[in-house]
Short mmCIF file of C-alpha atoms in Angstrom, two decimals:
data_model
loop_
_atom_site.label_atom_id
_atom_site.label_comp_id
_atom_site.label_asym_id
_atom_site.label_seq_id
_atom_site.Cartn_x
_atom_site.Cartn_y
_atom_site.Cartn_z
CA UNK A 1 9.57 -22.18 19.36
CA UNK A 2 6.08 -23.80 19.89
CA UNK A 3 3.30 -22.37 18.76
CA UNK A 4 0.21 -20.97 21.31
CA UNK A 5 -3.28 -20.43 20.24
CA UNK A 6 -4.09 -16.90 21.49
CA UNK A 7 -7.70 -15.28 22.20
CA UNK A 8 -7.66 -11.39 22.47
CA UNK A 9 -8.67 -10.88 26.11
CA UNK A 10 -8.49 -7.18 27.78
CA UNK A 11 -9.15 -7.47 31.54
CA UNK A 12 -11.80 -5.75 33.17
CA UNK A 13 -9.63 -3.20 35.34
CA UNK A 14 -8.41 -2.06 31.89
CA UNK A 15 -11.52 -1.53 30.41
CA UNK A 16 -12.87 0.55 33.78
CA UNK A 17 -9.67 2.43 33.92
CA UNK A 18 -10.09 3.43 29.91
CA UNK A 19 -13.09 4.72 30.63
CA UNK A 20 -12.16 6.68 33.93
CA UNK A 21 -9.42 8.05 31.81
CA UNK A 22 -12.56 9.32 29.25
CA UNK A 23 -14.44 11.01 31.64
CA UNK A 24 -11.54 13.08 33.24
CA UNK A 25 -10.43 14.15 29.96
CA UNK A 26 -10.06 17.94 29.75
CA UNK A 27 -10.45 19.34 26.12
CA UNK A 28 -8.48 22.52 24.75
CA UNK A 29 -9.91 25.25 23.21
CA UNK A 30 -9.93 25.59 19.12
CA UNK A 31 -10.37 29.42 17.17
CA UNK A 32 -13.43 30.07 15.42
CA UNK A 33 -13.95 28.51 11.43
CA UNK A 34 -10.98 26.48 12.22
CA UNK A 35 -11.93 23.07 10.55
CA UNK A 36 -9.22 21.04 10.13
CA UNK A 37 -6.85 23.69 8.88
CA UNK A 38 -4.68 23.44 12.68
CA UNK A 39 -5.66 19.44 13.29
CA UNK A 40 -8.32 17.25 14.61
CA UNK A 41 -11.25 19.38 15.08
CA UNK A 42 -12.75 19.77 18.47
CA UNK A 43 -16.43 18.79 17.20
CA UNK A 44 -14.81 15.61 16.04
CA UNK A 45 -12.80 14.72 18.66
CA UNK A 46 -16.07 15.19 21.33
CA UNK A 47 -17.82 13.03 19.60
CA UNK A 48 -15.43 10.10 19.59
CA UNK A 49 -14.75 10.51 23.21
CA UNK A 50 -18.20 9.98 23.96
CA UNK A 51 -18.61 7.70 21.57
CA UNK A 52 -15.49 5.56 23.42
CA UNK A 53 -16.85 6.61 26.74
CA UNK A 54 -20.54 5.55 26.58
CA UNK A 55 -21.63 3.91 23.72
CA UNK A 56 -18.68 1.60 22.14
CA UNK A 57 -18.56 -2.07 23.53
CA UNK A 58 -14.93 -3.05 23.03
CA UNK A 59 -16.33 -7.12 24.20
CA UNK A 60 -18.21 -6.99 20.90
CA UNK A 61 -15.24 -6.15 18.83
CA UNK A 62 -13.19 -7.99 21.03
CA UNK A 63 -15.23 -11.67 20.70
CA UNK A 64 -15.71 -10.35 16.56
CA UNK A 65 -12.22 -10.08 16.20
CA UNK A 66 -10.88 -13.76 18.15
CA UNK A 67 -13.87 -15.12 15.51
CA UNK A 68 -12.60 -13.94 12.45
CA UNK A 69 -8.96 -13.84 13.06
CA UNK A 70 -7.10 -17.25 14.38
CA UNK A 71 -4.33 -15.84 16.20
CA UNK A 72 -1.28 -17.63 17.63
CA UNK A 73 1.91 -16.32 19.52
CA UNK A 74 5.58 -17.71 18.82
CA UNK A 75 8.54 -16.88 20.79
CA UNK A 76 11.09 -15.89 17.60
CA UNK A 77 14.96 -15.62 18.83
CA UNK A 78 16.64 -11.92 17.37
CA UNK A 79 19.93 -11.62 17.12
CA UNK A 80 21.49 -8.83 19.50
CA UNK A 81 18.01 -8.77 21.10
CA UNK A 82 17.03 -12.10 23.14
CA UNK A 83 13.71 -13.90 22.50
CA UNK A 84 10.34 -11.91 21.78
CA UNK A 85 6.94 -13.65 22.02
CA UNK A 86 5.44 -12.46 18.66
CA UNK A 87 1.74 -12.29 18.10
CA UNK A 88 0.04 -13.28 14.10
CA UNK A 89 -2.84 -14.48 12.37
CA UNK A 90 -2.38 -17.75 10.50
CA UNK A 91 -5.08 -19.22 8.40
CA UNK A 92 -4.67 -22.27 5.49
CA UNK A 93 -6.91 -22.13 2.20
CA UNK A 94 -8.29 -25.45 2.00
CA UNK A 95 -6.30 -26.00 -1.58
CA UNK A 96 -3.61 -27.41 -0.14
CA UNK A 97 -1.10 -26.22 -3.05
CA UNK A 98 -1.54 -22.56 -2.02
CA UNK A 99 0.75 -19.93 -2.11
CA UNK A 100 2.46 -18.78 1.58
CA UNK A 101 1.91 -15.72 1.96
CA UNK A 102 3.04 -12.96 4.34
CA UNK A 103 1.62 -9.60 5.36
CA UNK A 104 3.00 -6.95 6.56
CA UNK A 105 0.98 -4.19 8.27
CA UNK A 106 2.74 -0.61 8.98
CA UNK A 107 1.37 2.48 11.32
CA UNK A 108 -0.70 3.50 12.35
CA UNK A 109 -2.38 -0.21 11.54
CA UNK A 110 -1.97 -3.48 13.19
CA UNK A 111 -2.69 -6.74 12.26
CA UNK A 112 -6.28 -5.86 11.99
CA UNK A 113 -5.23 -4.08 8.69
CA UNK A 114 -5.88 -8.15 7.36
CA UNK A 115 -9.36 -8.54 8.31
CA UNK A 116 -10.73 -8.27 5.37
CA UNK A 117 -8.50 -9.14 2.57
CA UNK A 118 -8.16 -12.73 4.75
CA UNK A 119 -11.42 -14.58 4.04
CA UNK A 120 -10.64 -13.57 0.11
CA UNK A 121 -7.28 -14.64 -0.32
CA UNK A 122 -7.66 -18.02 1.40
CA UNK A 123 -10.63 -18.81 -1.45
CA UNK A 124 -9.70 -21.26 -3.59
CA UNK A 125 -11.29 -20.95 -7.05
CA UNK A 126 -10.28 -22.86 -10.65
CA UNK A 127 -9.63 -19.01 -11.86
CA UNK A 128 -7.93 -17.88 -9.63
CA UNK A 129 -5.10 -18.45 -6.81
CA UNK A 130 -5.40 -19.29 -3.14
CA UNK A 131 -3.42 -18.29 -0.45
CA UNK A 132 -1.98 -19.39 3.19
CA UNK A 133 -1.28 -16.27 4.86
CA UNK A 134 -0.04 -15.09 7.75
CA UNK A 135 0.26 -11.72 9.27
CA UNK A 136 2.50 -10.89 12.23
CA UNK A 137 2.25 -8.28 14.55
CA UNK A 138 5.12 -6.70 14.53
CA UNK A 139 7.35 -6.38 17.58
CA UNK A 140 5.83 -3.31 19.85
CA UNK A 141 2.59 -3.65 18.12
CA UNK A 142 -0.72 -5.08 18.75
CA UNK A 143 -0.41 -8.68 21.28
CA UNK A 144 3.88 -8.31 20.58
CA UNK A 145 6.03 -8.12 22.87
CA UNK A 146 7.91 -4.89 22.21
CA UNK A 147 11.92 -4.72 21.74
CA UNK A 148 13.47 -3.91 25.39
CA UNK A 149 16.93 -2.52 23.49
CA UNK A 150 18.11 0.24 21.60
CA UNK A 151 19.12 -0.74 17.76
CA UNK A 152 16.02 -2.51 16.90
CA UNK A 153 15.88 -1.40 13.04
CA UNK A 154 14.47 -2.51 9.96
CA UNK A 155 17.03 -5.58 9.75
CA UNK A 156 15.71 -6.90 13.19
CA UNK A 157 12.14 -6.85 12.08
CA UNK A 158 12.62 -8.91 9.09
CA UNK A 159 14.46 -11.26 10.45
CA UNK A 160 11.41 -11.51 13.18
CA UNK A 161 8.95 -11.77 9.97
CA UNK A 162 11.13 -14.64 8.48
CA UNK A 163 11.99 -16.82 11.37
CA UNK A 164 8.28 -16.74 12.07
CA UNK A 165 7.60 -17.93 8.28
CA UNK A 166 10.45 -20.48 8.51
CA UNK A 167 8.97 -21.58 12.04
CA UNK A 168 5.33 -22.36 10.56
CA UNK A 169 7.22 -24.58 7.64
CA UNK A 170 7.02 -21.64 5.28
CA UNK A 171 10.36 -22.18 3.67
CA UNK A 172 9.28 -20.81 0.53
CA UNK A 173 6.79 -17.66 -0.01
CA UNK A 174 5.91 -14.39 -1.20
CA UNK A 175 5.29 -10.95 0.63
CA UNK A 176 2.81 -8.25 0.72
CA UNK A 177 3.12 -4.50 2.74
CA UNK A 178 2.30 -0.98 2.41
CA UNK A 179 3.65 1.69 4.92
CA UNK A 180 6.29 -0.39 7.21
CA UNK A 181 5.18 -3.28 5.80
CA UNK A 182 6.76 -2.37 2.46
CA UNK A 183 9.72 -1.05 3.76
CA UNK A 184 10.74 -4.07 5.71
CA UNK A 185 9.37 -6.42 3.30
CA UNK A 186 11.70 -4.95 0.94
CA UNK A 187 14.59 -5.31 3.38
CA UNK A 188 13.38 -9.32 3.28
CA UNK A 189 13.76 -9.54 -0.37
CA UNK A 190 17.28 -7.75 -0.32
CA UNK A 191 18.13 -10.78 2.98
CA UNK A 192 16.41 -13.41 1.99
CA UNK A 193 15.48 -12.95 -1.38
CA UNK A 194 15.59 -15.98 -4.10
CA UNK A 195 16.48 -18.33 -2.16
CA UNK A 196 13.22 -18.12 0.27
CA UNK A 197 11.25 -15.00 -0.56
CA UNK A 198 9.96 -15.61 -4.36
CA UNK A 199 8.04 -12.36 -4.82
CA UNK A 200 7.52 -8.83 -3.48
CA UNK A 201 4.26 -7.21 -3.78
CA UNK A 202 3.53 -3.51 -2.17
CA UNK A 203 0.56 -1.08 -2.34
CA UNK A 204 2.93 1.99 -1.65
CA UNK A 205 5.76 1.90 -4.41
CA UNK A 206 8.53 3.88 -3.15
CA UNK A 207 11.87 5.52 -5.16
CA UNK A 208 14.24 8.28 -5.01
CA UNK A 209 13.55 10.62 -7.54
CA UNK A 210 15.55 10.36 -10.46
CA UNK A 211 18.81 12.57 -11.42
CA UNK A 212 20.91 13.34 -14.76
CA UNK A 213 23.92 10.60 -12.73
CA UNK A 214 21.78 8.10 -11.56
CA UNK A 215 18.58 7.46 -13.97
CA UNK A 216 19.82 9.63 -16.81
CA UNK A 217 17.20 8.50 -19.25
CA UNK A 218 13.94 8.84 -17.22
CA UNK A 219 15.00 12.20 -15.63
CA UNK A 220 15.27 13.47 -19.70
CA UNK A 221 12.25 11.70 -20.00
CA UNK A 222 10.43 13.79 -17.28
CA UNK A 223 11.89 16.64 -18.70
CA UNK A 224 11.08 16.07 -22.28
CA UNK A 225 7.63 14.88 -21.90
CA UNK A 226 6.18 16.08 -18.40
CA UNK A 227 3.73 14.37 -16.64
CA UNK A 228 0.21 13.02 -16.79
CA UNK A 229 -2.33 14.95 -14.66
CA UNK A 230 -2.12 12.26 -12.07
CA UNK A 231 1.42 11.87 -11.66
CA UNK A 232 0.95 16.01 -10.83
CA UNK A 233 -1.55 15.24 -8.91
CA UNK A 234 0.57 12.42 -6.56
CA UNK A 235 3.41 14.86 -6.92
CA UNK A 236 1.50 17.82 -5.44
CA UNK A 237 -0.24 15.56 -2.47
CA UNK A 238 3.67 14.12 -1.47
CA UNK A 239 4.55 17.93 -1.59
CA UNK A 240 1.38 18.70 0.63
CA UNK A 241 2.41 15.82 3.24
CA UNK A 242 5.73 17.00 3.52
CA UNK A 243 5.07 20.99 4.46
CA UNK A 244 1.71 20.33 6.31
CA UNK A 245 1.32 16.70 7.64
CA UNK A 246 5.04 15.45 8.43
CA UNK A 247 4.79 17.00 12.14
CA UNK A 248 4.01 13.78 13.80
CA UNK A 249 7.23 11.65 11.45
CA UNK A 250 9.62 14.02 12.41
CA UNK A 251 8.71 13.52 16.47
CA UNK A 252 8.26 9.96 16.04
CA UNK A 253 11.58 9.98 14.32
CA UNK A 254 13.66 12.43 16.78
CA UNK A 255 12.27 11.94 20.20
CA UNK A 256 9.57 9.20 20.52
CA UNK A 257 9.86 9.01 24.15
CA UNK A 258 8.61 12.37 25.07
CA UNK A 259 5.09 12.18 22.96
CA UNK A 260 5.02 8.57 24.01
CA UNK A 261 4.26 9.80 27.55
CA UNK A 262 1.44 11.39 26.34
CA UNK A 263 -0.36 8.62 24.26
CA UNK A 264 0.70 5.96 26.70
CA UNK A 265 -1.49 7.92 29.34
CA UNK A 266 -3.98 10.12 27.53
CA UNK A 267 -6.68 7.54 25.66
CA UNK A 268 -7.65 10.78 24.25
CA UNK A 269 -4.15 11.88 23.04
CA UNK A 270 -3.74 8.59 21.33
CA UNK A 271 -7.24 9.00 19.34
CA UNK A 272 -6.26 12.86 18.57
CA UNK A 273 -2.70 11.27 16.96
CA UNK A 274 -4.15 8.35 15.13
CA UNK A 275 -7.29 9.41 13.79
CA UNK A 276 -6.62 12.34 12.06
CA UNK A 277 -4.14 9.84 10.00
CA UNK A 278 -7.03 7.51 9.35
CA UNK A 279 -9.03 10.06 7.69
CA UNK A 280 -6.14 12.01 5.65
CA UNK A 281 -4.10 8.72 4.84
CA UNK A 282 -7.53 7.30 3.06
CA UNK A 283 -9.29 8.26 0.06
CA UNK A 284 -12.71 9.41 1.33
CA UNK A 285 -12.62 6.34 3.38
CA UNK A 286 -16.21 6.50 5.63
CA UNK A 287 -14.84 5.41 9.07
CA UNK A 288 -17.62 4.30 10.89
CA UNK A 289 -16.54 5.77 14.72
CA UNK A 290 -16.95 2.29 15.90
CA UNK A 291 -14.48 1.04 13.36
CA UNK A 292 -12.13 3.66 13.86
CA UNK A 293 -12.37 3.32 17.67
CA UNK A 294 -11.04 -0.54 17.29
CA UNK A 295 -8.11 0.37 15.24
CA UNK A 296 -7.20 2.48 18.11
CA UNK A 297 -8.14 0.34 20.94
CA UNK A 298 -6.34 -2.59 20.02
CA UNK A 299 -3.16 0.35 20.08
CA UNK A 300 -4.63 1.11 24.31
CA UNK A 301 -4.71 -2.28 24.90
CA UNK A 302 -1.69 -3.20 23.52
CA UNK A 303 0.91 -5.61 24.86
CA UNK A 304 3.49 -3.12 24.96
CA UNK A 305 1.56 0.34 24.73
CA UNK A 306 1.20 2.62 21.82
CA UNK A 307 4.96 3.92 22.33
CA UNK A 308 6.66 1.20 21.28
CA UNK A 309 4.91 1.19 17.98
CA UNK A 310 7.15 3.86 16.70
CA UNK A 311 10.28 3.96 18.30
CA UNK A 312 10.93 2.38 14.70
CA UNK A 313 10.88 5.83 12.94
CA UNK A 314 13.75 7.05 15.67
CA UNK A 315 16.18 3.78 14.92
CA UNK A 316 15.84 4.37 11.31
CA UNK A 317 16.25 7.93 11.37
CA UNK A 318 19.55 7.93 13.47
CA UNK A 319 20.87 4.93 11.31
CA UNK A 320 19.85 6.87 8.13
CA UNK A 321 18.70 3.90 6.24
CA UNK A 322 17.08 4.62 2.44
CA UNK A 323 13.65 3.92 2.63
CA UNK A 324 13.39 3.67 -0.82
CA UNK A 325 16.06 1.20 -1.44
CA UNK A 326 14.57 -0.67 -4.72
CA UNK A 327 14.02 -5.10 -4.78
CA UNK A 328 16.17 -5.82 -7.37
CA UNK A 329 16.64 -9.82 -6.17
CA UNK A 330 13.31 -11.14 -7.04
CA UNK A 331 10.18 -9.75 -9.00
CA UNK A 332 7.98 -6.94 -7.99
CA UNK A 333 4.55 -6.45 -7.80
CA UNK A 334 3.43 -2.88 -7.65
CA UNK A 335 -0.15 -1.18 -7.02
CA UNK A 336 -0.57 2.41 -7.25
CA UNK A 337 -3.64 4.59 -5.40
CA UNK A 338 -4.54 7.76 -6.05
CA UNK A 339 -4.43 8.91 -2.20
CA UNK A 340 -0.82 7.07 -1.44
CA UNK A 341 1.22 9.50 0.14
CA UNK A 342 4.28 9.08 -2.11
CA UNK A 343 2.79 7.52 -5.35
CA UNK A 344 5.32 8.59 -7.65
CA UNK A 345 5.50 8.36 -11.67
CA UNK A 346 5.16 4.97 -13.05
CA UNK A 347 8.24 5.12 -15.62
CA UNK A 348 10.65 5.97 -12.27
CA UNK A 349 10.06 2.12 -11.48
CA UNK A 350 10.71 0.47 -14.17
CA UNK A 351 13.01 -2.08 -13.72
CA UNK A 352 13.87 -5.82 -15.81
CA UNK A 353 11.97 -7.72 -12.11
CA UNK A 354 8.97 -5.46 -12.44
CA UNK A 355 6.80 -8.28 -13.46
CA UNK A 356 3.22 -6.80 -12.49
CA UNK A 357 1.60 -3.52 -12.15
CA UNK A 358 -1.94 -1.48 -12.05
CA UNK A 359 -3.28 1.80 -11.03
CA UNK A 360 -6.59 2.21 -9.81
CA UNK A 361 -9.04 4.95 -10.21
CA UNK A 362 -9.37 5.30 -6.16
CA UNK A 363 -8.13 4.20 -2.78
CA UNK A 364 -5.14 5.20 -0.26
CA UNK A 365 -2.75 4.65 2.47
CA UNK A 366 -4.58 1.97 3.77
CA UNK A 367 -5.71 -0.28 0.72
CA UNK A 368 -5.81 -3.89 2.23
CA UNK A 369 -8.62 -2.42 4.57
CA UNK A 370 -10.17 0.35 2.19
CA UNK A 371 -9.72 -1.34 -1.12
CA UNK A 372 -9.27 -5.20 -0.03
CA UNK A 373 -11.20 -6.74 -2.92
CA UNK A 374 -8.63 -4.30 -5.99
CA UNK A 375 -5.71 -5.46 -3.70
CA UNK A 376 -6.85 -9.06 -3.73
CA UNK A 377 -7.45 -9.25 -7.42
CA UNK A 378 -3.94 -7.92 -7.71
CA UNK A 379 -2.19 -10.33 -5.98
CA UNK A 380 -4.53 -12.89 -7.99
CA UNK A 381 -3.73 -11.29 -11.11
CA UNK A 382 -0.06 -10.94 -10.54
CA UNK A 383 0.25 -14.91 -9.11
CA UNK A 384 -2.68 -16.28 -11.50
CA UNK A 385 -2.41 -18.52 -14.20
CA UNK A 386 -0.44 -16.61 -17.70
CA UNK A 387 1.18 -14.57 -15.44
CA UNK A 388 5.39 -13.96 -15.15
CA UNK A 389 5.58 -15.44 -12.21
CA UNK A 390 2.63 -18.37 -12.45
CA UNK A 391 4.06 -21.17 -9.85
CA UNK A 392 7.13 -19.11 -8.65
CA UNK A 393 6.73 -20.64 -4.91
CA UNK A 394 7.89 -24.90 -6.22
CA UNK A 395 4.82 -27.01 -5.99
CA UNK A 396 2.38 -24.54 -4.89
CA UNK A 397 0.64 -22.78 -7.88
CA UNK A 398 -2.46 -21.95 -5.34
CA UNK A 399 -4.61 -23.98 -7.63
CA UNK A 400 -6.31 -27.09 -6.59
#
């Protein structure tokens, strides 16, 4: 399981079918004052087309990206499964006593979801920690090869993310996710937890609501004392997502072939079905078109094609695993934004391994890239010197 220095590296025939692709595209029609009441408006969508067709240099990006990000590959052995080459970004903090760190990106990100909390957390400073991380593309994302069999669930991708940490001589660390990342970072702690994973951390908190049988005293606590105009607020935006914006989880999660022939050949399908999560999943985030075009290139361009990004949804669906299954093995770190999908109320988390928590005044689905420098200072805050969990990982307090 060697590792190979990779370079991002999209052949030209790619790039001139993309943009034959573009200018074929046929557009539908939209009613009149529709805005985004039925979807991705029409104005919007134009304008990224052309955008993509004429004016976006994907080389730029491209040669930005393989300079910021060092990027290996790894074949990692599955069980049930055979070998997958895995792609990741791996950078050391020059303190050599810094904490290993893994990140875990979810959908519709990739490992570019990184970028920019990298260059902070590898900073070594005498106030606060430093960190070596790494963040994997998961298998059928990004530069991964994608799983070629059926049954490739939550348990298979953390056992990817750990043999990957064990094969870099990370035999000891902590975790980070939101979306899938937190859901299968959570499955680590529950597999691996204690005696390798040290600490969970996770930008979207998740738990089942709770009832008279199984958290008697918060549910009379909800009932006795109501909630704070935010918790209403989170409440009201998860009941939102559910009736208006769950169209795309439930196909994903019943028949992910079909729409995957779509988005595999329509560029313009696959910007209609990612974008509009960009910009609802954020809190007021301004994408730049550019910047929103290179989330979904590197999805075009990707080893395995934009399909097998979410054949995930369907294994876990059929399997019904609990997506909110709590990490009761080793402490939790939890960060709460506004414009999370399912931020629910703070007192239905607490738990004895609940070591660290904050809520911030903004930010969303997507908080390592919209809110990197809060998320950062969380993780510094929750590893940093006084706090519960100061020099969890032996021998490396991320201090000089």
């Amino acid at each position: 399981m060697s590792e190979t220095p990779f370079k991002i590296s999209v052949s030209d025939e790619r790039l001139y079918e993309l943009k034959q692709k573009l200018t074929l595209t046929g557009f539908p029609d939209e009613l009149e004052d529709s805005g985004w009441d039925y979807g991705l408006p029409l104005s919007v969508t134009r304008r990224l087309v052309e955008r993509w067709r004429d004016g976006y240099d994907w080389r730029k990006h491209e040669a930005a990206l393989n300079d910021e990000l060092p990027q290996f590959t790894r074949d990692i052995d599955v069980e049930g499964h055979g070998s997958l080459n895995v792609h990741y970004v791996h950078k050391k903090s020059d303190v050599v006593d810094a904490i290993p760190l893994l990140f875990v990106h979810g959908w519709p990100g990739s490992f570019i979801e990184v970028r920019k909390i990298l260059p902070l957390l590898i900073q070594g400073s005498p106030d606060h920690p430093a960190f070596h991380v790494v963040a994997i593309s998961l298998p059928g994302y990004g530069f991964s090869e994608g799983p070629r069999k059926k049954g490739f669930e939550v348990t298979q991708y953390a056992e990817v993310c750990h043999k990957l940490m064990l094969a870099l001589g990370y035999n000891e660390y902590v975790t980070q996710g939101g979306d899938w990342g937190a859901v299968i970072t959570a499955k680590m702690a529950g597999l691996y937890g204690g005696t390798y994973i040290k600490a969970f951390h996770t930008n979207m908190p998740r738990t089942s609501p709770p009832t008279l049988t199984s958290k008697p005293l918060v549910y009379l606590a909800d009932l006795i004392f109501g909630y704070t105009e935010r918790e209403k607020a989170n409440l009201k935006r998860a009941q939102w997502f559910q009736e208006k914006m769950s169209g795309w989880f439930v196909q994903q999660s019943t028949q992910p072939q079909t729409i995957g022939y779509s988005l595999a050949d329509s560029p313009v399908g696959l910007l209609s079905w990612i974008y509009d999560k960009l910009v609802w999943g954020s809190d007021e985030y301004p994408w730049e078109d550019d910047e929103a075009l290179t989330w979904i290139s590197i999805y075009w361009f990707s080893r395995a094609g934009p399909t097998a990004s979410f054949r995930i949804y369907c294994e876990v669906q059929r399997l019904n695993i609990n997506l909110t299954a709590s990490v009761k093995s080793i402490p939790v770190g939890m960060s709460h934004f506004p414009k999370e999908v399912f931020d629910c109320p703070r007192r239905w988390f607490k738990a004895p391994n609940l070591v660290f928590e904050s809520e911030h005044d903004t930010g969303g689905h997507y908080a390592a890239y919209e809110k990197s420098e809060a998320l950062v200072d969380d993780l510094r805050r929750m590893f940093g010197k006084g706090s519960k969990v100061f020099g969890i990982v032996p021998g490396k307090t991320g201090f000089s």
